[in-house]
Tab-separated table of N, CA and C in Angstrom:
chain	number	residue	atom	x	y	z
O	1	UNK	N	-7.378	-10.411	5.761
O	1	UNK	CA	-7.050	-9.079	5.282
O	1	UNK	C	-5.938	-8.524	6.165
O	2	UNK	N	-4.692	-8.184	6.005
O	2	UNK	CA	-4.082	-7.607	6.572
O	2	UNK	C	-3.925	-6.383	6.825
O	3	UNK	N	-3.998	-6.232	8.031
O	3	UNK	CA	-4.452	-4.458	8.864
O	3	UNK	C	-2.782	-4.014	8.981
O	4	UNK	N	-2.847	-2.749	9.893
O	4	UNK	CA	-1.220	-2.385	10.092
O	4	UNK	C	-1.581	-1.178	10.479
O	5	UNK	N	-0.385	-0.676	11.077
O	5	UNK	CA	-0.376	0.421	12.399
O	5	UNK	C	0.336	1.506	11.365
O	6	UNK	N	0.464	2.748	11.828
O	6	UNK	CA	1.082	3.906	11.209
O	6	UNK	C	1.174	5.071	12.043
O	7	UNK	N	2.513	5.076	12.021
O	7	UNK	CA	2.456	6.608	13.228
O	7	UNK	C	2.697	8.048	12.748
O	8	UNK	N	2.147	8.752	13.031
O	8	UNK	CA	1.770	10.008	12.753
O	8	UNK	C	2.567	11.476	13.684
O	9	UNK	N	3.239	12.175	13.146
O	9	UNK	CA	3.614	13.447	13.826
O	9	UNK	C	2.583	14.498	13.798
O	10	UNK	N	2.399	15.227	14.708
O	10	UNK	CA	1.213	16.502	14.390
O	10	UNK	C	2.533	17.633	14.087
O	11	UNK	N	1.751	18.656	14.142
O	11	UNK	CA	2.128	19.996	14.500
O	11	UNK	C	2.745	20.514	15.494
O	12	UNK	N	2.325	20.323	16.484
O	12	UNK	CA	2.856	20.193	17.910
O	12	UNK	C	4.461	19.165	18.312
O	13	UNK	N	4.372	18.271	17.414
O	13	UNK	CA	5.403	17.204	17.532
O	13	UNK	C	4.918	16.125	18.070
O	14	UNK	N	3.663	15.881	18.693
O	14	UNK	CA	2.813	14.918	18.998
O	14	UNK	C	2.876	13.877	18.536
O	15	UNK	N	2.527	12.760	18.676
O	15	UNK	CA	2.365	11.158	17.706
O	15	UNK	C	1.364	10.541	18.025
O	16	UNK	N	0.820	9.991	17.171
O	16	UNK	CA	-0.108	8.923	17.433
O	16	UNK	C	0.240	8.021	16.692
O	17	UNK	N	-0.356	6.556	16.918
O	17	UNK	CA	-0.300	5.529	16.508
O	17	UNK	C	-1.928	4.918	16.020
O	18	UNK	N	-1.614	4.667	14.676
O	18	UNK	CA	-3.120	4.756	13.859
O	18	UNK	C	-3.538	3.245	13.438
O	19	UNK	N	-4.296	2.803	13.167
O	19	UNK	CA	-4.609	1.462	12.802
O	19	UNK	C	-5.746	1.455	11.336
O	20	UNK	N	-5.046	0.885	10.349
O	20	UNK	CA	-6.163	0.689	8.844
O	20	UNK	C	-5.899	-0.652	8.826
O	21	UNK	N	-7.655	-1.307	8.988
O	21	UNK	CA	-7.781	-2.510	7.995
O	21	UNK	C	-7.059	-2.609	6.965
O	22	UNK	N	-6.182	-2.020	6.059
O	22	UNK	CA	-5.577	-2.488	5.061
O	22	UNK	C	-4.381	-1.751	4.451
O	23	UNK	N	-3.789	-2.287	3.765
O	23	UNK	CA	-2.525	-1.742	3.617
O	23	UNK	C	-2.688	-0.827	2.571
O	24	UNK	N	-3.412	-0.295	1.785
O	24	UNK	CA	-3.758	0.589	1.000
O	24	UNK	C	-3.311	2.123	1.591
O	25	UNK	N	-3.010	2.174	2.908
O	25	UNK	CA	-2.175	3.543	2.759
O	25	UNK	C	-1.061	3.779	2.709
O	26	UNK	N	-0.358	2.441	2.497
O	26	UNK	CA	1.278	2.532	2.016
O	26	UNK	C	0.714	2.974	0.691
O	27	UNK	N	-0.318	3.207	0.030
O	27	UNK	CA	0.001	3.089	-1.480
O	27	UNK	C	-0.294	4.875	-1.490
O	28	UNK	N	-0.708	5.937	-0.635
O	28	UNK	CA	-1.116	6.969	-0.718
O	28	UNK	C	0.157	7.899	0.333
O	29	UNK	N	0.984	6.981	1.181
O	29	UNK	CA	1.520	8.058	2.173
O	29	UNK	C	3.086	7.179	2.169
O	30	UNK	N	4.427	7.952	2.272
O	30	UNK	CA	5.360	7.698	2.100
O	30	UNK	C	6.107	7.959	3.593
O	31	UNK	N	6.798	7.092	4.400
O	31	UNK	CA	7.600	7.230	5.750
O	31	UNK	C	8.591	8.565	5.619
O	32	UNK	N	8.158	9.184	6.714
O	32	UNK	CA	9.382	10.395	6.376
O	32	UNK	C	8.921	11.781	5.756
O	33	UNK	N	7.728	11.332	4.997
O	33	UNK	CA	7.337	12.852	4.227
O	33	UNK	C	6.059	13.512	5.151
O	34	UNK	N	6.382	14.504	5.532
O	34	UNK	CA	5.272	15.610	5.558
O	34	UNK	C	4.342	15.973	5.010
O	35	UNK	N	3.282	15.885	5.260
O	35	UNK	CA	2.067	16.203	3.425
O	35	UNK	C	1.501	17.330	4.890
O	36	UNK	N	1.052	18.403	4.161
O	36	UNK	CA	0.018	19.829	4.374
O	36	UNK	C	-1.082	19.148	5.484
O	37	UNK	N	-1.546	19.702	6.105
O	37	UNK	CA	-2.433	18.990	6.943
O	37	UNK	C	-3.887	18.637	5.952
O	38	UNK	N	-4.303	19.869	4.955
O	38	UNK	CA	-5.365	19.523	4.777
O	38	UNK	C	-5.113	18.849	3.872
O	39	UNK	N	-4.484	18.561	2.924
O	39	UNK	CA	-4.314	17.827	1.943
O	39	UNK	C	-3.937	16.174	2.319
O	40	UNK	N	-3.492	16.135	3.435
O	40	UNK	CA	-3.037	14.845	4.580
O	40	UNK	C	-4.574	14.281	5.097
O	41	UNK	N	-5.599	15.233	5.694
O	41	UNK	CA	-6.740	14.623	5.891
O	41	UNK	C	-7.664	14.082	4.628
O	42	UNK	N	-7.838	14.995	3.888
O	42	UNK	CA	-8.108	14.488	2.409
O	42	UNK	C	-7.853	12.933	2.004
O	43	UNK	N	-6.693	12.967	2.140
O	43	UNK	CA	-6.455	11.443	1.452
O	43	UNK	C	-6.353	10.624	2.220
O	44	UNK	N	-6.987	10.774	3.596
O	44	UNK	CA	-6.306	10.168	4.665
O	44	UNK	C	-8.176	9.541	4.746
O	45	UNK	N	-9.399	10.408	4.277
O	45	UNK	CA	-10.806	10.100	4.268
O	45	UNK	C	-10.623	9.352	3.030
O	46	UNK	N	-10.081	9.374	1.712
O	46	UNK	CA	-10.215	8.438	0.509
O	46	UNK	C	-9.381	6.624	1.207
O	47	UNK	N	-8.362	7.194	1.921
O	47	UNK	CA	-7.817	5.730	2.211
O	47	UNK	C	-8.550	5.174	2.575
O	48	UNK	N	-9.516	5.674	4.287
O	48	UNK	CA	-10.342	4.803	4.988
O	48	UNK	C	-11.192	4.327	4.019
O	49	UNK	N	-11.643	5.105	3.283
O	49	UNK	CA	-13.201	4.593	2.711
O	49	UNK	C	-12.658	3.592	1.436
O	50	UNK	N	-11.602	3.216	0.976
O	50	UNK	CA	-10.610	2.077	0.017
O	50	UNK	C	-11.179	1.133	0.962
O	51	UNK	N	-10.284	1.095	1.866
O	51	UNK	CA	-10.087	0.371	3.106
O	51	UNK	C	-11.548	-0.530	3.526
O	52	UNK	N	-12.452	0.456	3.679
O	52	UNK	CA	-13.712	0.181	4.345
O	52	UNK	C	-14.407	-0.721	2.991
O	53	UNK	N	-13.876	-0.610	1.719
O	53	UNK	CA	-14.903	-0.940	0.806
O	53	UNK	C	-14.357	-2.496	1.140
O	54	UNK	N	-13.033	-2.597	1.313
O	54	UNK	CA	-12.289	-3.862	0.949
O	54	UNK	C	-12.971	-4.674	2.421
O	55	UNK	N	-12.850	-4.157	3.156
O	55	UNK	CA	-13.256	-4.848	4.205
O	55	UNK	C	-15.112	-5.202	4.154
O	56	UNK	N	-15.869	-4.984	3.688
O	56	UNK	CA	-16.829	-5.202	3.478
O	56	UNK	C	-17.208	-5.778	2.171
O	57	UNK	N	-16.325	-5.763	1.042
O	57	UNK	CA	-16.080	-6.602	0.412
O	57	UNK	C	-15.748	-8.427	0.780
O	58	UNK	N	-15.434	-8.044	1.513
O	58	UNK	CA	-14.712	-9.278	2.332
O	58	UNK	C	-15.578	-10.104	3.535
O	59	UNK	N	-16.045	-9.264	4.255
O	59	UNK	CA	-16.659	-9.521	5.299
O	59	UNK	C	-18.317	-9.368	5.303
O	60	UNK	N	-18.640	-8.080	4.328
O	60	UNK	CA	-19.825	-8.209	4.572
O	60	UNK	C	-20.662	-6.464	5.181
O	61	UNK	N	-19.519	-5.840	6.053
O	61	UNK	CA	-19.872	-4.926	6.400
O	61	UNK	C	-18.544	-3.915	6.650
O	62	UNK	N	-18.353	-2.998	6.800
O	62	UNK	CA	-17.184	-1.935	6.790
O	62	UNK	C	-16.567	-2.270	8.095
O	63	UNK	N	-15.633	-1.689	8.673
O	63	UNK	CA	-14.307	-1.527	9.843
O	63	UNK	C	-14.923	-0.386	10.835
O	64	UNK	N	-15.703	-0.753	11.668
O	64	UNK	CA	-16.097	0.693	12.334
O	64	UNK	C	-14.908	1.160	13.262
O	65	UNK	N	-13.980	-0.133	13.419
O	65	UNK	CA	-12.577	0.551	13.976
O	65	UNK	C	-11.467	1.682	13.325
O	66	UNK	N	-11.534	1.429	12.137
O	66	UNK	CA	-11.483	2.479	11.054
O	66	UNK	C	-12.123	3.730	11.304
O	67	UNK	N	-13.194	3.569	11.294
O	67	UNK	CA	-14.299	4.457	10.968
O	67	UNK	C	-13.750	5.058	12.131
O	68	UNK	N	-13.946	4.606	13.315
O	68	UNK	CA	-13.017	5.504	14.662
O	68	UNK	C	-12.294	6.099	15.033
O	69	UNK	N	-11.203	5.468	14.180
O	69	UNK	CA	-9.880	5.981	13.937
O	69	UNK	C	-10.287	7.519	13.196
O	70	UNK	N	-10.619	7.224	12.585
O	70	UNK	CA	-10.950	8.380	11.246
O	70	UNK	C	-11.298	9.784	12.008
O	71	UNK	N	-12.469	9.580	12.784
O	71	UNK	CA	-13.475	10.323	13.528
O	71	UNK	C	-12.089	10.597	14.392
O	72	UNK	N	-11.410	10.009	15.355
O	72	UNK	CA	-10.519	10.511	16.267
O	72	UNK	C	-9.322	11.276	15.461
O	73	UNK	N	-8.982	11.289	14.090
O	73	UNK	CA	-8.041	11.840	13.639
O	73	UNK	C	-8.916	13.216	12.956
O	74	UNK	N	-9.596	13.285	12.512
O	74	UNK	CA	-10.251	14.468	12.314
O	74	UNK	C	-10.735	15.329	13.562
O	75	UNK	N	-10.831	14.710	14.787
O	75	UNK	CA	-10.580	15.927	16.060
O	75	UNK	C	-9.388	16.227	16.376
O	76	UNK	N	-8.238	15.832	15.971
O	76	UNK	CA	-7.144	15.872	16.325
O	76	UNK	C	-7.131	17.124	15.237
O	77	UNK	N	-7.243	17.117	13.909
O	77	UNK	CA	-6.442	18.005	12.756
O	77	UNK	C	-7.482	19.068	13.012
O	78	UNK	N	-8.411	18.940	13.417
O	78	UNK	CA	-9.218	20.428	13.778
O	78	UNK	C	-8.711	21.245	14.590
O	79	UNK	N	-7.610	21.078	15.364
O	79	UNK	CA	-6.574	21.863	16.283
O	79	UNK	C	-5.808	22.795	15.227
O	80	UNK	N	-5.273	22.419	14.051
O	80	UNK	CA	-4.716	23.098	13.388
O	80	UNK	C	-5.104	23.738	12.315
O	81	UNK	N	-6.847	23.597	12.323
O	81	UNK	CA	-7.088	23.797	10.757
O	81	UNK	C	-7.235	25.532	10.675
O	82	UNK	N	-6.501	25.679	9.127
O	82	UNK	CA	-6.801	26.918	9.024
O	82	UNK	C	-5.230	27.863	9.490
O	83	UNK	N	-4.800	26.786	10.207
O	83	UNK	CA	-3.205	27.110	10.509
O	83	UNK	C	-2.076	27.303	8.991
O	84	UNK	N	-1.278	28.441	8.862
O	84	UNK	CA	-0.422	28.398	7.608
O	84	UNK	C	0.200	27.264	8.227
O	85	UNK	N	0.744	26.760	7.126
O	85	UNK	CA	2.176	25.614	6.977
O	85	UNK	C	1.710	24.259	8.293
O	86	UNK	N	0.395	24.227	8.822
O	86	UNK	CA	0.186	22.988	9.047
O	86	UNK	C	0.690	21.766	8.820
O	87	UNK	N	1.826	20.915	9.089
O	87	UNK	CA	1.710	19.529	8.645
O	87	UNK	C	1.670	18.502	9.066
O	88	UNK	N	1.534	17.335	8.405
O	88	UNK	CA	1.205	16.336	9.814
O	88	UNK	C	2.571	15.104	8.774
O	89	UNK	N	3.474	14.522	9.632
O	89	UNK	CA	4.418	13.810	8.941
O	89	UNK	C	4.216	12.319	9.265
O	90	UNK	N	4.193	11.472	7.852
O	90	UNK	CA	3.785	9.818	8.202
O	90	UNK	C	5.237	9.186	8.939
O	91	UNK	N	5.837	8.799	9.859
O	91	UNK	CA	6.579	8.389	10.664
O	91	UNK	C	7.252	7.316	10.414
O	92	UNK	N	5.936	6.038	9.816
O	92	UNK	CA	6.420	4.680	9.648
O	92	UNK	C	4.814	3.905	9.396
O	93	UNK	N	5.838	2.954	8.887
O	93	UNK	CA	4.295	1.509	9.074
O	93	UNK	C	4.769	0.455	9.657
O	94	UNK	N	3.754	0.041	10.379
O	94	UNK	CA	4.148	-1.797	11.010
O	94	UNK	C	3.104	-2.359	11.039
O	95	UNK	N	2.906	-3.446	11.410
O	95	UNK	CA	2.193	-4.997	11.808
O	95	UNK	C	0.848	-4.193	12.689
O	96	UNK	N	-0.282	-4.640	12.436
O	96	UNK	CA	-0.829	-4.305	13.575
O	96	UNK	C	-0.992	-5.923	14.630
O	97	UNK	N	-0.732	-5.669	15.555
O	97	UNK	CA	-0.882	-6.839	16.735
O	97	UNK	C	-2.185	-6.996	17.268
């Protein structure tokens, strides 16, 4: 199954570097665009759980590295929630190593 990295701008101008079991969030998030924060976490919980089905499809049981990821990006967007004009911008995708 091929996984892959994705970096993330906050609000702040911050970055992180994110990791999904699967490439299914090229199919929901575009390099370069800004999406609303809450509308960014939203689809950002439908990807993992794509993600998680495929990987347990596959394996047997879900990505709890995922699942981590997930949990650590939802403490992150709780900094801004509730903030007007919140956004969080997808940066890029690569390889995960």
């Amino acid at each position: 199954m091929p996984a892959m990295h994705y970096t993330l701008r906050w609000p702040d101008a911050s970055e992180t570097v994110c990791y999904s079991p699967s490439l299914v969030i090229q199919d929901y998030f575009q390099p370069g665009q800004a999406y609303a924060l809450e509308s960014f976490m939203a689809q950002l919980r439908e990807t993992t759980a794509i993600a998680n089905e495929r990987v347990r499809a596959k394996f047997g049981f879900a990505c709890s590295r995922a699942d981590d990821q997930l949990s650590r990006l939802e403490a992150q967007a709780r900094r801004w929630a509730g903030q007007p004009g919140a956004r969080v911008e997808v940066l890029g995708f690569g390889p995960a190593h």
